[in-house]
Coordinates of C-alpha atoms and ligand atoms in Angstrom, one line a residue:
X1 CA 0.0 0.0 0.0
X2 CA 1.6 3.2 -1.0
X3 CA 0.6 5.2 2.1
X4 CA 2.0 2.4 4.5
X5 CA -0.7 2.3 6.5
X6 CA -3.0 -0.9 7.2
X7 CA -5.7 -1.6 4.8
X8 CA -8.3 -1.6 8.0
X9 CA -6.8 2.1 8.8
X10 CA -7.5 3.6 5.1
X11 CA -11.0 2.6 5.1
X12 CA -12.8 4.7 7.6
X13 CA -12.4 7.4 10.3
X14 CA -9.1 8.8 12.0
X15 CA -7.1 6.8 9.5
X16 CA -8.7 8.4 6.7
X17 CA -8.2 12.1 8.3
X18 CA -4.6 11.0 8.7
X19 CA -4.1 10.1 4.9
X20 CA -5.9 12.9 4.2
X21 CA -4.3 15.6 6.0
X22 CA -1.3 17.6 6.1
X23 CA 0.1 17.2 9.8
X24 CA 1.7 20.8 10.2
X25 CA -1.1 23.0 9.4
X26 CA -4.2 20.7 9.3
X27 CA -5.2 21.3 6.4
X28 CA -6.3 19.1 4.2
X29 CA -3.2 17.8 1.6
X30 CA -3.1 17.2 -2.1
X31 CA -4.2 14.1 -2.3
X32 CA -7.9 15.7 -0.3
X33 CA -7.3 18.5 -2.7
X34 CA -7.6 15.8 -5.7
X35 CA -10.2 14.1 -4.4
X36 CA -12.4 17.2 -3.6
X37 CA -12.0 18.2 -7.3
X38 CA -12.5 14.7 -8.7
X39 CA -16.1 14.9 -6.8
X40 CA -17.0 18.4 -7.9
X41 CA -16.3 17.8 -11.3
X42 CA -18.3 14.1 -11.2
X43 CA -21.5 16.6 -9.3
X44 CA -21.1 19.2 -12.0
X45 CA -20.8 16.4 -15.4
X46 CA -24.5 17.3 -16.0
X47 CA -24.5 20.9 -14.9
X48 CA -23.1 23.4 -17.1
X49 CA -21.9 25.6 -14.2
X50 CA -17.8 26.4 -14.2
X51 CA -16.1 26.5 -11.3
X52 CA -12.5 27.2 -10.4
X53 CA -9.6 26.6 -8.5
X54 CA -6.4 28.4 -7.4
X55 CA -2.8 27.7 -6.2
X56 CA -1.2 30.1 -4.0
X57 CA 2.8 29.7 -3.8
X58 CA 4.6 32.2 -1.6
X59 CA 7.4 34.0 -2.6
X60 CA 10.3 34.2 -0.6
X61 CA 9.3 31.4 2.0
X62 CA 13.1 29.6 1.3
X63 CA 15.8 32.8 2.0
X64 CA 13.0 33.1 5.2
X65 CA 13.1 29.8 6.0
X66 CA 17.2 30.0 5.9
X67 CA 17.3 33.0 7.5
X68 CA 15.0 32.0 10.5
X69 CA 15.2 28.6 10.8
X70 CA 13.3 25.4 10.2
X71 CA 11.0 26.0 13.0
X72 CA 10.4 29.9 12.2
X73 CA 9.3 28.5 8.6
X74 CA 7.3 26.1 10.0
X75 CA 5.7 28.2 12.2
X76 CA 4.9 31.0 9.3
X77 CA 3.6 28.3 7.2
X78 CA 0.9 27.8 10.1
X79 CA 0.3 31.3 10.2
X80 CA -0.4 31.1 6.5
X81 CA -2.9 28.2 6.9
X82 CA -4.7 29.7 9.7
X83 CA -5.3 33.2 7.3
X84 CA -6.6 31.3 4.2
X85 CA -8.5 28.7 6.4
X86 CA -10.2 32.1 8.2
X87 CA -10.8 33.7 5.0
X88 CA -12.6 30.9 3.2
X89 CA -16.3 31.2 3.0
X90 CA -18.8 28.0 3.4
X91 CA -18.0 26.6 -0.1
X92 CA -14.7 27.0 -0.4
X93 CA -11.9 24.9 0.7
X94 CA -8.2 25.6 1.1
X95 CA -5.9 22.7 1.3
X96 CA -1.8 22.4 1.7
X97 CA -0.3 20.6 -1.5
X98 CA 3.1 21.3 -1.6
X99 CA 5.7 22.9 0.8
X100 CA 4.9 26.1 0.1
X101 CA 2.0 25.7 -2.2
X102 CA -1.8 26.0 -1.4
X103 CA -4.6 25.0 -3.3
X104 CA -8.1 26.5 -3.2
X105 CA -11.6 25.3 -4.7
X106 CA -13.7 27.7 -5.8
X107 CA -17.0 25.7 -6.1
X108 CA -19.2 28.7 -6.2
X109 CA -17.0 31.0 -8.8
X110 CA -18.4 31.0 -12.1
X111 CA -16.0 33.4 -14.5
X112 CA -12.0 34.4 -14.8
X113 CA -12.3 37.3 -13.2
X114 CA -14.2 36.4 -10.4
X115 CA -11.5 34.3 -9.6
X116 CA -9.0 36.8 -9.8
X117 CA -10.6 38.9 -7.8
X118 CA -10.3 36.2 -5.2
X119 CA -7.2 35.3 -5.2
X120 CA -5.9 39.1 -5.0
X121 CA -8.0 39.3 -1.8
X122 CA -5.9 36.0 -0.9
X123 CA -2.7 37.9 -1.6
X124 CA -3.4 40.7 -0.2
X125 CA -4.0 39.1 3.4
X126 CA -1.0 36.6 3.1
X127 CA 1.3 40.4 2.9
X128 CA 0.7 41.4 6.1
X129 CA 3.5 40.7 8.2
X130 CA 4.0 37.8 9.9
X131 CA 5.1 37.7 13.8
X132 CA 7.5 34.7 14.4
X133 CA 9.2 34.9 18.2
X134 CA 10.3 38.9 18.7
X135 CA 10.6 39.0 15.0
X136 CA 9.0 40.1 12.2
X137 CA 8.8 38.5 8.5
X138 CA 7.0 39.4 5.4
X139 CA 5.9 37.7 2.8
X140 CA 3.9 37.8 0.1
X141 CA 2.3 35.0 -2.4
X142 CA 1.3 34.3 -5.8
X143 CA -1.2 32.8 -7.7
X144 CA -2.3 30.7 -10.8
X145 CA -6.1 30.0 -11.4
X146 CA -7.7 28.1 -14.2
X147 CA -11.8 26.9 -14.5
X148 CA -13.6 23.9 -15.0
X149 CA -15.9 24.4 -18.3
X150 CA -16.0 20.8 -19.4
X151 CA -15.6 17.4 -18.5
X152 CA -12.7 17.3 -21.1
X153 CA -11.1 19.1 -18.3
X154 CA -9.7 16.1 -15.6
X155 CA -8.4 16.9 -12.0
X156 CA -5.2 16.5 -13.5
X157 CA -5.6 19.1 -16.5
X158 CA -7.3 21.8 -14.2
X159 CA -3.9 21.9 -11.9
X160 CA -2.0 21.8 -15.2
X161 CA -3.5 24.7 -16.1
X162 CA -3.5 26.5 -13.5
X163 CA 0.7 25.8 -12.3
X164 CA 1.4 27.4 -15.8
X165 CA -0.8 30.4 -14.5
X166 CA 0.9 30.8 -11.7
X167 CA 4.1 29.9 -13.6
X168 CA 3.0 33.2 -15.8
X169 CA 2.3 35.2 -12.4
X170 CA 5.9 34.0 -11.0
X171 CA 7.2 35.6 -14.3
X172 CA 5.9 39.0 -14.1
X173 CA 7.2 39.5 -9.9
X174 CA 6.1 39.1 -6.5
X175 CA 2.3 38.7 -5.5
X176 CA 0.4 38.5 -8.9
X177 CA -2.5 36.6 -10.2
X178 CA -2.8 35.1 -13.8
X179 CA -6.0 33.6 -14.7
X180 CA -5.0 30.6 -17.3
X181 CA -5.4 31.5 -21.2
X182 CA -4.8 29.5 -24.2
X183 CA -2.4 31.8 -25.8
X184 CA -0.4 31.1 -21.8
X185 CA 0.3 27.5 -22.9
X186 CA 1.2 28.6 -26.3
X187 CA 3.8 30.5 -24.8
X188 CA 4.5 28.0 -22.2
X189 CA 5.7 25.7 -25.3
X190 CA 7.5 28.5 -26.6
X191 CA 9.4 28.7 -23.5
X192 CA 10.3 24.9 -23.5
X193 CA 11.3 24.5 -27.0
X194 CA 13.6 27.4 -26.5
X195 CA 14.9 25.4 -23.1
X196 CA 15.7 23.2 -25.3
X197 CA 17.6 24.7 -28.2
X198 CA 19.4 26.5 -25.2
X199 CA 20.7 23.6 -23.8
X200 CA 21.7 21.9 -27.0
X201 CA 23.6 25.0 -27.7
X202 CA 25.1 25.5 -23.9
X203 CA 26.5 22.0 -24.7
X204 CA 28.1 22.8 -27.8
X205 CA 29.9 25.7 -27.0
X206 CA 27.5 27.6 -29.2
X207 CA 26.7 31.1 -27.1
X208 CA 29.1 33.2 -27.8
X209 CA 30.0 37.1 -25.3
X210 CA 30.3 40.3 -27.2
X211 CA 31.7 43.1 -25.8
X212 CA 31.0 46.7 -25.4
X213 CA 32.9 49.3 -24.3
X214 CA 32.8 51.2 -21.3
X215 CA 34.7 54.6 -21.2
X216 CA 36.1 57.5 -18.6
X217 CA 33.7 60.3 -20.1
X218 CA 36.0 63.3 -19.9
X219 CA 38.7 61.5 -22.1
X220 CA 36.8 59.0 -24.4
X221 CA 39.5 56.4 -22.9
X222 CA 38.4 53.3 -23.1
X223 CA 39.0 51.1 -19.5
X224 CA 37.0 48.1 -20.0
X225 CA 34.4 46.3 -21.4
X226 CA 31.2 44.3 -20.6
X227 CA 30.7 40.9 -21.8
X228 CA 27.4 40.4 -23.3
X229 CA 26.0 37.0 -23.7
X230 CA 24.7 36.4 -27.3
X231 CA 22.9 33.4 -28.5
X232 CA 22.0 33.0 -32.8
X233 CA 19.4 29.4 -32.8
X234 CA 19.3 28.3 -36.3
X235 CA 15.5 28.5 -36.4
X236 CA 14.8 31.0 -34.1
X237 CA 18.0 33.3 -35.0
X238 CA 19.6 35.8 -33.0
X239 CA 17.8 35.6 -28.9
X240 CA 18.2 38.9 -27.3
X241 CA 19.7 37.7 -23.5
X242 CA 16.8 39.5 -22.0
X243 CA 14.8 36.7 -23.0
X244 CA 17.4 33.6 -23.0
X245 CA 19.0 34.5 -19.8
X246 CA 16.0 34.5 -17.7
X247 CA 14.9 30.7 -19.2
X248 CA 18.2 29.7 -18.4
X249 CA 17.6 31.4 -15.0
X250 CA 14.4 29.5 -14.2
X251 CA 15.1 26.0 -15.5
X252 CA 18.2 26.2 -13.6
X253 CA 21.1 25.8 -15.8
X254 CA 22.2 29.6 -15.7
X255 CA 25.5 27.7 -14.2
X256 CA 26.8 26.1 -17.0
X257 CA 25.8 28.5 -19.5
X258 CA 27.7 31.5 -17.5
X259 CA 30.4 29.3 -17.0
X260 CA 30.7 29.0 -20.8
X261 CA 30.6 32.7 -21.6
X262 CA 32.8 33.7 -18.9
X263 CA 35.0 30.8 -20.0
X264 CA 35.1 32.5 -23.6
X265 CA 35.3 36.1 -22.2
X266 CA 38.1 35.5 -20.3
X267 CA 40.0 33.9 -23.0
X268 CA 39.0 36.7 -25.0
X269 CA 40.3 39.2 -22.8
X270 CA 43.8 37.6 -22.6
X271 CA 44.7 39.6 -26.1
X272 CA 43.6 42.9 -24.3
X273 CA 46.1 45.8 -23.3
X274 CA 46.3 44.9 -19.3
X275 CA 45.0 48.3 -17.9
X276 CA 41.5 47.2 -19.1
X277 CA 38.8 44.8 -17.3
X278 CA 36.3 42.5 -18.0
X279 CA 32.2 43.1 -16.6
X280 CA 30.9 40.2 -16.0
X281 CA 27.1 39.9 -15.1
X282 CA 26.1 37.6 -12.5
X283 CA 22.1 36.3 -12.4
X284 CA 20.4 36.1 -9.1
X285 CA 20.0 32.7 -9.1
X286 CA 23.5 32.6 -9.0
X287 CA 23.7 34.7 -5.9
X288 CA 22.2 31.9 -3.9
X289 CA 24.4 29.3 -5.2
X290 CA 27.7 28.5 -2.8
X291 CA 29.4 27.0 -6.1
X292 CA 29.2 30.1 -8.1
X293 CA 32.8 31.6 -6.3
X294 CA 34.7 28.2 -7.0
X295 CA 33.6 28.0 -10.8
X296 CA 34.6 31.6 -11.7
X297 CA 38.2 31.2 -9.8
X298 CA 38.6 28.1 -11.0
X299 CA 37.6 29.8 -14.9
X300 CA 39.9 32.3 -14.3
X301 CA 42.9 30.1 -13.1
X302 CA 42.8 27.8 -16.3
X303 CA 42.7 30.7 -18.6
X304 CA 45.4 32.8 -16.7
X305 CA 43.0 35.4 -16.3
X306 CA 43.9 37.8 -13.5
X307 CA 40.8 38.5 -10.9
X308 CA 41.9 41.7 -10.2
X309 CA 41.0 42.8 -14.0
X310 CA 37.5 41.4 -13.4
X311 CA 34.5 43.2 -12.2
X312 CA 31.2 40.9 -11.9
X313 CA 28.3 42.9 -12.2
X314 CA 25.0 42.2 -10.0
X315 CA 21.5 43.8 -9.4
X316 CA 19.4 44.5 -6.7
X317 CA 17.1 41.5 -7.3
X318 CA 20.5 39.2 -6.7
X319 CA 20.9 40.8 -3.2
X320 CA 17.2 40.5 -2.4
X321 CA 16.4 36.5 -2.3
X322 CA 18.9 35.7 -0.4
X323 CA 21.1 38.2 1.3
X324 CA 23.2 36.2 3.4
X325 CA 24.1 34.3 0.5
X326 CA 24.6 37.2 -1.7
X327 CA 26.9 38.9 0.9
X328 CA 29.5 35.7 1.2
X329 CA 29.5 35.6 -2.4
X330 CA 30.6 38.9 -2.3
X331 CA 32.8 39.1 0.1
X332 CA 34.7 35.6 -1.3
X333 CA 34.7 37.4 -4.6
X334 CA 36.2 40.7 -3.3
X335 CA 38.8 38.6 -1.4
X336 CA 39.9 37.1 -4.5
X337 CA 40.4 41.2 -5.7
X338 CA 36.8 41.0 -8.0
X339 CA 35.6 44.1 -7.9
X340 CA 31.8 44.3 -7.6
X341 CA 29.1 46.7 -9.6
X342 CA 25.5 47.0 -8.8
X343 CA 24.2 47.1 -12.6
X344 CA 21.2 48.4 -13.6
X345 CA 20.4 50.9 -10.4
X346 CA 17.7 53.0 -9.9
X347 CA 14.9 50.8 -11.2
X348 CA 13.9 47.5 -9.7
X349 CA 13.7 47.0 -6.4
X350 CA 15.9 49.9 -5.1
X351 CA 16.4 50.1 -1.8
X352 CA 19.6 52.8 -0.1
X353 CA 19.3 50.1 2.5
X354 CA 21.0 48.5 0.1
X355 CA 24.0 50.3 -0.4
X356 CA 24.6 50.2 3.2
X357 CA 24.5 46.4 4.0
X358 CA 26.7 45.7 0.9
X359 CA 30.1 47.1 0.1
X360 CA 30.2 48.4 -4.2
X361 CA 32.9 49.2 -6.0
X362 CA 31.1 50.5 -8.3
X363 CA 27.1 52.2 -9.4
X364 CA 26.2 51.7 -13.1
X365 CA 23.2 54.1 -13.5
X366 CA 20.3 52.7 -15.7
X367 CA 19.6 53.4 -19.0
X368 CA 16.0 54.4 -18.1
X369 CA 17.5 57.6 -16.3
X370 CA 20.3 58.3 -18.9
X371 CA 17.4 58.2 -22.1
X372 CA 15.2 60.7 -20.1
X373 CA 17.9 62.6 -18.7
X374 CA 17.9 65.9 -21.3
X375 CA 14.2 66.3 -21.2
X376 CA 12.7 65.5 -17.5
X377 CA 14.1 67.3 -14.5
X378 CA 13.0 64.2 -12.3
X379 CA 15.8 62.2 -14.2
X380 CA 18.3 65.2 -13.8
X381 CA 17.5 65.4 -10.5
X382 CA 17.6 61.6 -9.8
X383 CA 21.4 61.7 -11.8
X384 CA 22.4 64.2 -9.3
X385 CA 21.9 62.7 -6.3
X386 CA 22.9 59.4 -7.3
X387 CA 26.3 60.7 -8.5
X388 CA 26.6 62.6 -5.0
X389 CA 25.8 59.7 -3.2
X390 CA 28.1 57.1 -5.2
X391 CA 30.7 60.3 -4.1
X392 CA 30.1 60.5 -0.5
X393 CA 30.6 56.4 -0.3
X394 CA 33.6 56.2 -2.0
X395 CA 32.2 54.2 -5.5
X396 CA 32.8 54.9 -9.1
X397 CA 29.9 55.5 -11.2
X398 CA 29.2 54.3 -14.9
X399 CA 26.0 55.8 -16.7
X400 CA 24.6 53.3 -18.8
X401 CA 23.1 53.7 -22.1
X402 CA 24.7 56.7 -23.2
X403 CA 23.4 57.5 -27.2
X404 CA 23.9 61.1 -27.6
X405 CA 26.9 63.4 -27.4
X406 CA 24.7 65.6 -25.5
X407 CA 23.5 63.1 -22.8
X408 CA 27.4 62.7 -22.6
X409 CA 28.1 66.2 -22.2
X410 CA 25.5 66.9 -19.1
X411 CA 26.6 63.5 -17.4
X412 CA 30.1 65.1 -17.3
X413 CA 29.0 68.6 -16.1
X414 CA 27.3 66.5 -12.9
X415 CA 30.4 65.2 -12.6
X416 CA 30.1 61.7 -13.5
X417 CA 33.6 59.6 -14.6
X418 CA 32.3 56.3 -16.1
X419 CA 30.0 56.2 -19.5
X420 CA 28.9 53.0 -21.7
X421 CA 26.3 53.1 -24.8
X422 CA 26.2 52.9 -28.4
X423 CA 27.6 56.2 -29.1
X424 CA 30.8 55.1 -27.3
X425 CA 30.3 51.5 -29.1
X426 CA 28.1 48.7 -29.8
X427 CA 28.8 45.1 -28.4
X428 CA 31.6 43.4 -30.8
X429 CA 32.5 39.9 -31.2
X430 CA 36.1 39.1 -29.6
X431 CA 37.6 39.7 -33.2
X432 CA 35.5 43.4 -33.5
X433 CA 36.3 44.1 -30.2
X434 CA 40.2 43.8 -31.1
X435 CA 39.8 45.6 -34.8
X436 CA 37.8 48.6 -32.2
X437 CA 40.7 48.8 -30.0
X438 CA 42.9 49.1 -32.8
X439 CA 40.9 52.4 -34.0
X440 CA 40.5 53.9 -30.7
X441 CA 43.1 53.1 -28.5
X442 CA 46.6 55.0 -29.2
X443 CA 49.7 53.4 -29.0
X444 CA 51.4 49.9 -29.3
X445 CA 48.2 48.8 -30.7
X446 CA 47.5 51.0 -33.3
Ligands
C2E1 P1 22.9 44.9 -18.8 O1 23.9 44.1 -18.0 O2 22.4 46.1 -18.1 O3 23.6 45.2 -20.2 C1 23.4 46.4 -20.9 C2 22.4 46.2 -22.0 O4 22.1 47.5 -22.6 C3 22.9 45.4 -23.1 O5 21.8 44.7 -23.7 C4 23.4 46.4 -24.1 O6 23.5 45.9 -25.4 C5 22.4 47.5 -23.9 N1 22.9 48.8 -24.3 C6 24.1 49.3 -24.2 N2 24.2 50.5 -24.6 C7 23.0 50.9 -25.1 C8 22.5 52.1 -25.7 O7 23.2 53.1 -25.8 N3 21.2 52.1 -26.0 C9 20.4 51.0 -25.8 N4 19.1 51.0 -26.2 N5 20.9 49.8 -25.3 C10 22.2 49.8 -24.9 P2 21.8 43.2 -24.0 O8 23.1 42.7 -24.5 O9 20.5 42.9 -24.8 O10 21.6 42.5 -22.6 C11 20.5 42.6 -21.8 C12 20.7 42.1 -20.4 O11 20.9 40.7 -20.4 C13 21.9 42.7 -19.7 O12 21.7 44.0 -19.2 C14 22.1 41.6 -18.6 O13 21.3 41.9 -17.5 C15 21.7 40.4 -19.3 N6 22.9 39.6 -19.8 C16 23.6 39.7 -20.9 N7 24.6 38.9 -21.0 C17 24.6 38.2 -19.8 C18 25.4 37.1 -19.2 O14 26.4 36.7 -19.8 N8 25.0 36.7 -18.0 C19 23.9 37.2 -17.3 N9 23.6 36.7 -16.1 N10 23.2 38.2 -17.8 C20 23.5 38.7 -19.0
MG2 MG1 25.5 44.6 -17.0
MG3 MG1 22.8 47.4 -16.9

């Protein structure tokens, strides 16, 4: 018997409950989740009323379960029971069907917004913060929801549905609801068959980093450059990383392909004059994983590369999952002389707190502010005090996205040293970037 208990036990009464139920919160678990489903849809075969269901997964619960403990989490995840438990009305159930998953049946919602609207309500009250000992933790969930319309749809199916929902809702940030759609599994299958084409290309060497340079403004010298991942499929063609890097990120093999481009960059970067350095970005996925130091040292030993010329470049999202991680990373990194940038600032989830509980070498401004930064005094304003700032701690500053000599010109009257964009220079293969260098750079290499 796959449960392990007696045949006598599974029949009836506090056997049943046991199979049943999930033992830390009570709740009822998947398998009572299935079966509650498998008997509404049997009730509603001859009734042509929809009904849906929704899975909640919370985002955050393991850097708070690391960060508190075992017992903490399990304690929160209580909490978290208890709130959707209170919040369910006479139809509805909640059940517990995965660590950090819940699933809820909707018996008496009829239409894809109703459901929604639910589940946002759901969200809203699994936000508030959560009091665990002296301490406090916050949290906050999302979710996927599909409907039953008809009986084509199985127990099975219906969850299907609605995990690539709330694999759409994980996709566009924390605590948001996607109803399943059609056109969601279309892209779903986009998203695998690109997986795949990754991977085959991962393991064949086949993504290739391009560099772009970045330059002290005043001068036009160029003092490094940034290695761009690029990926050409032979039926998809050329993948912009904004879209590759993030599949890679998700179905977890970000590893191996950084590994590869740093691999090439490096190598790459051998043929450079040695005054310049290599950025390097880092995903967040990778700021959680203790083997991320190792590989790059060990990348940079085989190919002689020296650490000190390399700067890995993170973002704010890295620090947030997991900030005890992210700060050993770091601080293995800048022990190894790494320098460290915080890419992309300004925009996602920025937080000063952040620039005081980790140590930069160095602020690269996001585009976003440099594009807007001749026409809307916020931006100007927003420039400013992030160059004063990056000052008063002691970090160098690159602006980012830099097309016009004009946005060039007002970044250098505020006073700012580092600039990177396509009017300095478009990413290169390792061959342009050397034919560049030869135009640009004075000297032996000219
Ligand atoms: P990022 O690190 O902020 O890189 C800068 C992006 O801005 C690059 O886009 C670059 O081509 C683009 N860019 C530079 N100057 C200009 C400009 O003047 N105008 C405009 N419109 N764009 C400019 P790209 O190459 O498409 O990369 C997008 C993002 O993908 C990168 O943003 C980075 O977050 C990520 N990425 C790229 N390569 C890698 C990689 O090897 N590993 C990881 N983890 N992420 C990577
Ligand atoms: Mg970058
Ligand atoms: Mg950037």
């Amino acid at each position: 018997m796959a449960s392990g208990l007696a045949p006598a036990q599974m029949a009836k009464g506090a056997g049943q409950d046991l199979v049943l139920t999930d033992p830390l919160t009570g709740l009822g678990n998947r398998r009572r989740f299935f079966h509650k489903v498998d008997r509404l849809i049997a009730e509603r075969a001859d009734d042509p009323a929809p009904f849906a269901i929704a899975i909640f997964d919370l985002d955050g619960f393991k850097p708070i379960n690391d960060l508190f403990g075992r017992a903490a989490g399990d304690e929160i995840l209580q909490q978290v029971a208890m709130r959707l438990r209170a919040a369910m009305d006479e139809h509805s159930t909640v059940t517990r069907i995965g660590a950090d998953e819940f699933g809820v049946l909707y018996p008496m919602v009829f239409s894809e917004a109703a459901a929604a609207g639910r589940a946002r309500v759901l969200i809203e009250i699994l936000s508030a913060p959560y009091h665990v000992g002296d301490r406090t933790a916050r949290l906050s969930a999302s979710a996927g929801c599909s409907l039953f319309y008809s009986e084509e749809d199985t127990t099975e199916l219906l969850l299907s549905k609605a995990e690539t929902a709330l694999y759409q809702a994980k996709r566009s940030g924390r605590g948001a609801v996607a109803v399943y759609t059609r056109e969601m599994e279309e892209a779903a299958k986009t998203v695998t068959r690109m997986e795949q084409a990754l991977r085959r290309a991962v393991a064949a060497g086949d993504v290739e980093p391009h560099f772009q340079p970045i330059v002290d403004l005043p001068s036009r010298g160029v003092v490094g450059f940034e290695a761009l991942a690029r990926w050409t499929d032979r039926d998809l063609g050329a993948v912009s990383p904004s879209v590759f890097i993030p599949i890679a990120e998700e179905r977890g093999f970000i590893g191996q392909l950084s590994q590869l481009v740093l691999r090439k960059a490096a190598e790459a970067a051998l043929d450079w004059p040695e005054h310049l350095h290599l950025s390097f970005n880092l995903s967040p996925s990778q700021l959680v994983d203790h083997n991320t130091v190792q590989q790059i040292l060990s990348i940079l030993e085989r190919t002689g590369f020296d650490p000190r010329r390399l700067e890995v470049e993170l973002t704010e999202t890295g620090l947030m999952n997991d900030p005890a991680s992210a700060e050993r990373i770091i601080a293995d990194l800048r022990s190894a002389g790494i320098g460290i940038s915080l890419d992309d600032f300004g925009t996602g989830q920025s937080s000063l707190g952040r620039l005081r509980d980790f140590r930069f070498d160095k602020l690269k401004i996001d585009r976003a502010f440099v594009s807007s930064l001749l026409e809307d005094r916020a931006s100007e304003q927003i420039v400013r005090a992030i160059l004063a700032m990056a000052a008063g701690l002691g970090m160098d500053v690159v602006a980012e996205g830099i097309e016009y000599e004009a946005q060039a010109d007002r970044l250098i009257e505020f006073g700012c040293a580092g600039g990177q964009g396509f009017l300095f220079g478009r990413p290169r293969d390792a061959e342009g970037t050397l034919a560049y260098m030869r135009d640009v750079i004075p000297g032996p290499m000219g």
